[in-house]
mmCIF file of C-alpha atoms and ligand atoms in Angstrom:
data_model
loop_
_atom_site.group_PDB
_atom_site.id
_atom_site.type_symbol
_atom_site.label_atom_id
_atom_site.label_comp_id
_atom_site.label_asym_id
_atom_site.label_seq_id
_atom_site.Cartn_x
_atom_site.Cartn_y
_atom_site.Cartn_z
ATOM 1 C CA UNK A 1 -0.014 -0.034 -0.006
ATOM 2 C CA UNK A 2 1.381 3.372 -1.110
ATOM 3 C CA UNK A 3 0.849 6.131 1.385
ATOM 4 C CA UNK A 4 1.280 9.823 1.579
ATOM 5 C CA UNK A 5 1.084 12.114 4.620
ATOM 6 C CA UNK A 6 0.230 15.680 3.854
ATOM 7 C CA UNK A 7 0.209 18.283 6.600
ATOM 8 C CA UNK A 8 0.340 21.844 7.622
ATOM 9 C CA UNK A 9 2.248 23.065 10.840
ATOM 10 C CA UNK A 10 2.823 26.506 12.047
ATOM 11 C CA UNK A 11 4.579 25.678 15.406
ATOM 12 C CA UNK A 12 5.890 22.105 15.064
ATOM 13 C CA UNK A 13 3.174 19.971 16.739
ATOM 14 C CA UNK A 14 1.510 18.684 13.589
ATOM 15 C CA UNK A 15 5.020 18.223 12.032
ATOM 16 C CA UNK A 16 6.132 16.088 15.007
ATOM 17 C CA UNK A 17 3.219 13.700 14.462
ATOM 18 C CA UNK A 18 3.617 13.730 10.534
ATOM 19 C CA UNK A 19 7.276 12.771 11.013
ATOM 20 C CA UNK A 20 6.593 10.013 13.463
ATOM 21 C CA UNK A 21 4.022 8.463 11.048
ATOM 22 C CA UNK A 22 6.627 8.708 8.199
ATOM 23 C CA UNK A 23 9.204 7.059 10.409
ATOM 24 C CA UNK A 24 6.703 4.181 11.173
ATOM 25 C CA UNK A 25 5.415 3.341 7.765
ATOM 26 C CA UNK A 26 7.965 4.818 5.458
ATOM 27 C CA UNK A 27 5.424 6.789 3.413
ATOM 28 C CA UNK A 28 5.986 9.885 1.369
ATOM 29 C CA UNK A 29 5.395 13.164 3.065
ATOM 30 C CA UNK A 30 4.429 16.693 1.946
ATOM 31 C CA UNK A 31 4.172 19.821 3.966
ATOM 32 C CA UNK A 32 1.787 22.567 2.929
ATOM 33 C CA UNK A 33 3.663 25.966 3.205
ATOM 34 C CA UNK A 34 1.785 29.117 2.431
ATOM 35 C CA UNK A 35 3.868 31.516 0.432
ATOM 36 C CA UNK A 36 3.055 34.200 3.116
ATOM 37 C CA UNK A 37 2.186 32.605 6.461
ATOM 38 C CA UNK A 38 0.611 34.044 9.558
ATOM 39 C CA UNK A 39 2.966 35.375 12.372
ATOM 40 C CA UNK A 40 4.233 32.459 14.661
ATOM 41 C CA UNK A 41 4.320 34.438 17.887
ATOM 42 C CA UNK A 42 1.775 36.515 20.016
ATOM 43 C CA UNK A 43 -1.755 37.389 19.798
ATOM 44 C CA UNK A 44 -1.752 38.348 16.102
ATOM 45 C CA UNK A 45 -1.493 34.733 15.018
ATOM 46 C CA UNK A 46 -4.968 34.088 16.473
ATOM 47 C CA UNK A 47 -6.493 37.175 14.650
ATOM 48 C CA UNK A 48 -4.993 36.345 11.281
ATOM 49 C CA UNK A 49 -5.463 32.669 11.456
ATOM 50 C CA UNK A 50 -9.069 32.918 12.715
ATOM 51 C CA UNK A 51 -9.819 35.381 10.058
ATOM 52 C CA UNK A 52 -8.511 33.191 7.390
ATOM 53 C CA UNK A 53 -10.704 30.338 8.511
ATOM 54 C CA UNK A 54 -13.861 32.349 8.917
ATOM 55 C CA UNK A 55 -13.357 33.806 5.469
ATOM 56 C CA UNK A 56 -12.559 30.429 4.099
ATOM 57 C CA UNK A 57 -9.414 31.971 2.360
ATOM 58 C CA UNK A 58 -7.169 30.041 0.102
ATOM 59 C CA UNK A 59 -3.568 31.158 0.753
ATOM 60 C CA UNK A 60 -1.170 30.600 -2.046
ATOM 61 C CA UNK A 61 1.021 27.663 -1.312
ATOM 62 C CA UNK A 62 4.631 26.823 -2.173
ATOM 63 C CA UNK A 63 4.531 23.935 -4.583
ATOM 64 C CA UNK A 64 3.952 20.519 -3.019
ATOM 65 C CA UNK A 65 3.613 16.862 -4.245
ATOM 66 C CA UNK A 66 -0.098 16.951 -5.401
ATOM 67 C CA UNK A 67 0.053 13.884 -7.544
ATOM 68 C CA UNK A 68 -2.488 11.987 -5.325
ATOM 69 C CA UNK A 69 -3.245 9.425 -7.973
ATOM 70 C CA UNK A 70 -0.233 7.387 -7.103
ATOM 71 C CA UNK A 71 -1.540 6.628 -3.512
ATOM 72 C CA UNK A 72 -3.876 4.204 -1.898
ATOM 73 C CA UNK A 73 -3.861 5.838 1.498
ATOM 74 C CA UNK A 74 -3.671 9.682 2.108
ATOM 75 C CA UNK A 75 -3.118 10.798 5.694
ATOM 76 C CA UNK A 76 -4.125 14.427 6.274
ATOM 77 C CA UNK A 77 -2.690 16.426 9.392
ATOM 78 C CA UNK A 78 -3.758 19.789 10.487
ATOM 79 C CA UNK A 79 -3.826 21.999 13.539
ATOM 80 C CA UNK A 80 -7.278 22.892 14.801
ATOM 81 C CA UNK A 81 -7.860 26.658 14.068
ATOM 82 C CA UNK A 82 -11.016 28.212 15.090
ATOM 83 C CA UNK A 83 -12.555 24.729 15.136
ATOM 84 C CA UNK A 84 -11.596 23.786 11.708
ATOM 85 C CA UNK A 85 -8.668 22.658 9.473
ATOM 86 C CA UNK A 86 -6.223 25.184 8.587
ATOM 87 C CA UNK A 87 -6.816 27.450 5.402
ATOM 88 C CA UNK A 88 -3.976 25.753 3.446
ATOM 89 C CA UNK A 89 -6.401 22.810 3.049
ATOM 90 C CA UNK A 90 -8.858 25.201 1.435
ATOM 91 C CA UNK A 91 -6.279 25.741 -1.226
ATOM 92 C CA UNK A 92 -5.450 22.014 -1.621
ATOM 93 C CA UNK A 93 -9.128 20.966 -1.781
ATOM 94 C CA UNK A 94 -9.792 23.585 -4.395
ATOM 95 C CA UNK A 95 -6.968 22.305 -6.569
ATOM 96 C CA UNK A 96 -7.010 18.611 -6.010
ATOM 97 C CA UNK A 97 -9.312 15.837 -7.029
ATOM 98 C CA UNK A 98 -9.289 13.237 -4.361
ATOM 99 C CA UNK A 99 -11.549 10.243 -4.885
ATOM 100 C CA UNK A 100 -11.672 6.495 -4.043
ATOM 101 C CA UNK A 101 -8.839 6.773 -1.640
ATOM 102 C CA UNK A 102 -8.523 5.397 1.946
ATOM 103 C CA UNK A 103 -8.143 8.523 4.077
ATOM 104 C CA UNK A 104 -6.769 8.803 7.618
ATOM 105 C CA UNK A 105 -7.067 12.104 9.467
ATOM 106 C CA UNK A 106 -5.134 13.480 12.429
ATOM 107 C CA UNK A 107 -5.143 16.863 14.150
ATOM 108 C CA UNK A 108 -3.390 18.592 16.996
ATOM 109 C CA UNK A 109 -5.085 21.171 19.229
ATOM 110 C CA UNK A 110 -4.967 22.967 22.585
ATOM 111 C CA UNK A 111 -8.280 22.160 24.079
ATOM 112 C CA UNK A 112 -11.195 21.918 21.624
ATOM 113 C CA UNK A 113 -10.947 19.998 18.510
ATOM 114 C CA UNK A 114 -14.254 21.536 17.219
ATOM 115 C CA UNK A 115 -15.621 20.501 13.858
ATOM 116 C CA UNK A 116 -12.274 19.669 12.230
ATOM 117 C CA UNK A 117 -13.153 16.040 11.388
ATOM 118 C CA UNK A 118 -16.684 16.856 10.254
ATOM 119 C CA UNK A 119 -15.144 19.588 7.898
ATOM 120 C CA UNK A 120 -12.613 17.204 6.594
ATOM 121 C CA UNK A 121 -15.318 14.461 6.118
ATOM 122 C CA UNK A 122 -17.397 16.910 4.099
ATOM 123 C CA UNK A 123 -14.595 17.687 1.662
ATOM 124 C CA UNK A 124 -13.729 14.125 1.267
ATOM 125 C CA UNK A 125 -16.884 12.522 0.152
ATOM 126 C CA UNK A 126 -16.313 9.715 -2.347
ATOM 127 C CA UNK A 127 -13.386 8.444 -0.221
ATOM 128 C CA UNK A 128 -13.248 5.991 2.650
ATOM 129 C CA UNK A 129 -12.278 7.604 6.091
ATOM 130 C CA UNK A 130 -10.580 4.794 7.903
ATOM 131 C CA UNK A 131 -9.361 6.604 10.901
ATOM 132 C CA UNK A 132 -9.216 9.813 12.760
ATOM 133 C CA UNK A 133 -7.408 10.863 15.859
ATOM 134 C CA UNK A 134 -6.475 14.053 17.896
ATOM 135 C CA UNK A 135 -3.438 14.956 19.819
ATOM 136 C CA UNK A 136 -3.556 17.720 22.624
ATOM 137 C CA UNK A 137 -0.499 19.913 22.280
ATOM 138 C CA UNK A 138 1.821 16.895 21.631
ATOM 139 C CA UNK A 139 5.182 18.842 21.909
ATOM 140 C CA UNK A 140 4.348 20.038 25.368
ATOM 141 C CA UNK A 141 2.482 16.953 26.664
ATOM 142 C CA UNK A 142 5.284 14.256 26.419
ATOM 143 C CA UNK A 143 6.371 14.297 22.815
ATOM 144 C CA UNK A 144 7.710 10.640 23.090
ATOM 145 C CA UNK A 145 4.345 9.292 24.295
ATOM 146 C CA UNK A 146 2.508 11.122 21.585
ATOM 147 C CA UNK A 147 4.896 10.038 18.955
ATOM 148 C CA UNK A 148 4.346 6.480 19.932
ATOM 149 C CA UNK A 149 0.735 6.914 19.977
ATOM 150 C CA UNK A 150 0.769 8.145 16.436
ATOM 151 C CA UNK A 151 2.864 5.264 15.345
ATOM 152 C CA UNK A 152 0.579 2.773 17.030
ATOM 153 C CA UNK A 153 -2.398 4.353 15.401
ATOM 154 C CA UNK A 154 -1.105 4.345 11.832
ATOM 155 C CA UNK A 155 0.334 0.806 12.035
ATOM 156 C CA UNK A 156 -3.067 -0.724 12.254
ATOM 157 C CA UNK A 157 -3.907 0.637 8.692
ATOM 158 C CA UNK A 158 -0.832 -0.868 6.992
ATOM 159 C CA UNK A 159 -1.009 -4.406 6.185
HETATM 160 C C1 LIG B 1 -5.074 30.727 14.492
HETATM 161 C C2 LIG B 1 -5.161 29.656 15.527
HETATM 162 C C3 LIG B 1 -6.395 29.210 15.874
HETATM 163 C C4 LIG B 1 -6.453 28.159 16.795
HETATM 164 N N1 LIG B 1 -7.786 27.745 17.172
HETATM 165 C C5 LIG B 1 -7.804 26.666 18.046
HETATM 166 C C6 LIG B 1 -9.006 25.867 18.393
HETATM 167 O O1 LIG B 1 -10.064 26.450 17.861
HETATM 168 N N2 LIG B 1 -9.162 24.979 19.265
HETATM 169 C C7 LIG B 1 -7.991 24.469 19.863
HETATM 170 O O2 LIG B 1 -7.994 23.517 20.593
HETATM 171 N N3 LIG B 1 -6.768 24.965 19.531
HETATM 172 C C8 LIG B 1 -6.597 25.940 18.725
HETATM 173 N N4 LIG B 1 -5.420 26.410 18.433
HETATM 174 C C9 LIG B 1 -4.241 25.809 18.929
HETATM 175 C C10 LIG B 1 -3.486 24.949 17.893
HETATM 176 O O3 LIG B 1 -4.567 24.033 17.242
HETATM 177 C C11 LIG B 1 -2.554 24.024 18.551
HETATM 178 O O4 LIG B 1 -1.525 24.779 19.279
HETATM 179 C C12 LIG B 1 -1.900 23.127 17.459
HETATM 180 O O5 LIG B 1 -1.345 22.051 18.172
HETATM 181 C C13 LIG B 1 -0.705 23.875 16.721
HETATM 182 O O6 LIG B 1 -0.183 23.020 15.694
HETATM 183 P P1 LIG B 1 1.191 23.293 15.123
HETATM 184 O O7 LIG B 1 2.234 23.426 16.259
HETATM 185 O O8 LIG B 1 1.562 22.179 14.160
HETATM 186 O O9 LIG B 1 1.131 24.592 14.379
HETATM 187 C C14 LIG B 1 -5.197 27.626 17.469
HETATM 188 C C15 LIG B 1 -4.021 28.109 17.076
HETATM 189 C C16 LIG B 1 -3.964 29.114 16.106
HETATM 190 C C17 LIG B 1 -2.603 29.655 15.690
#
């Protein structure tokens, strides 16, 4: 089974889980990087990030591997922003045709995962969602334990 993990991360939490998954199943990996991202520090990140979510913005992205045809399993990873996935996925979903794939979803968040999985599911109709899991601030809350949790989670889907 050929797998791709595709993720966005502003502050490293989602990257840490994506890297753990890659380590466990030796899949391809792609990071969504906006050409102009929101600030990493301070209150402003919540303002700009929240605004992008509410306005359903599609930030321009640096190029990434968007040849999804080649994969049987696609693993999407996103931080929760304002109860949803990050705007970089709006861009991806507007450009990519993802159909008849197995899909696994993970998110990282601080306290409330909101509707992120519902939103992902709505965008991925025509695919089979085989798993979804959330991690609470994995870098702060015992990175090794969270990394192992991610590995155990993904292993079950790889035969
Ligand atoms: C703009 C913005 C909005 C956020 N909204 C939420 C939220 O609705 N619920 C929540 O639990 N955490 C929220 N967070 C916290 C992040 O989801 C959390 O810190 C996540 O692990 C960050 O992932 P990263 O380190 O990969 O960027 C928000 C963070 C930002 C920057």
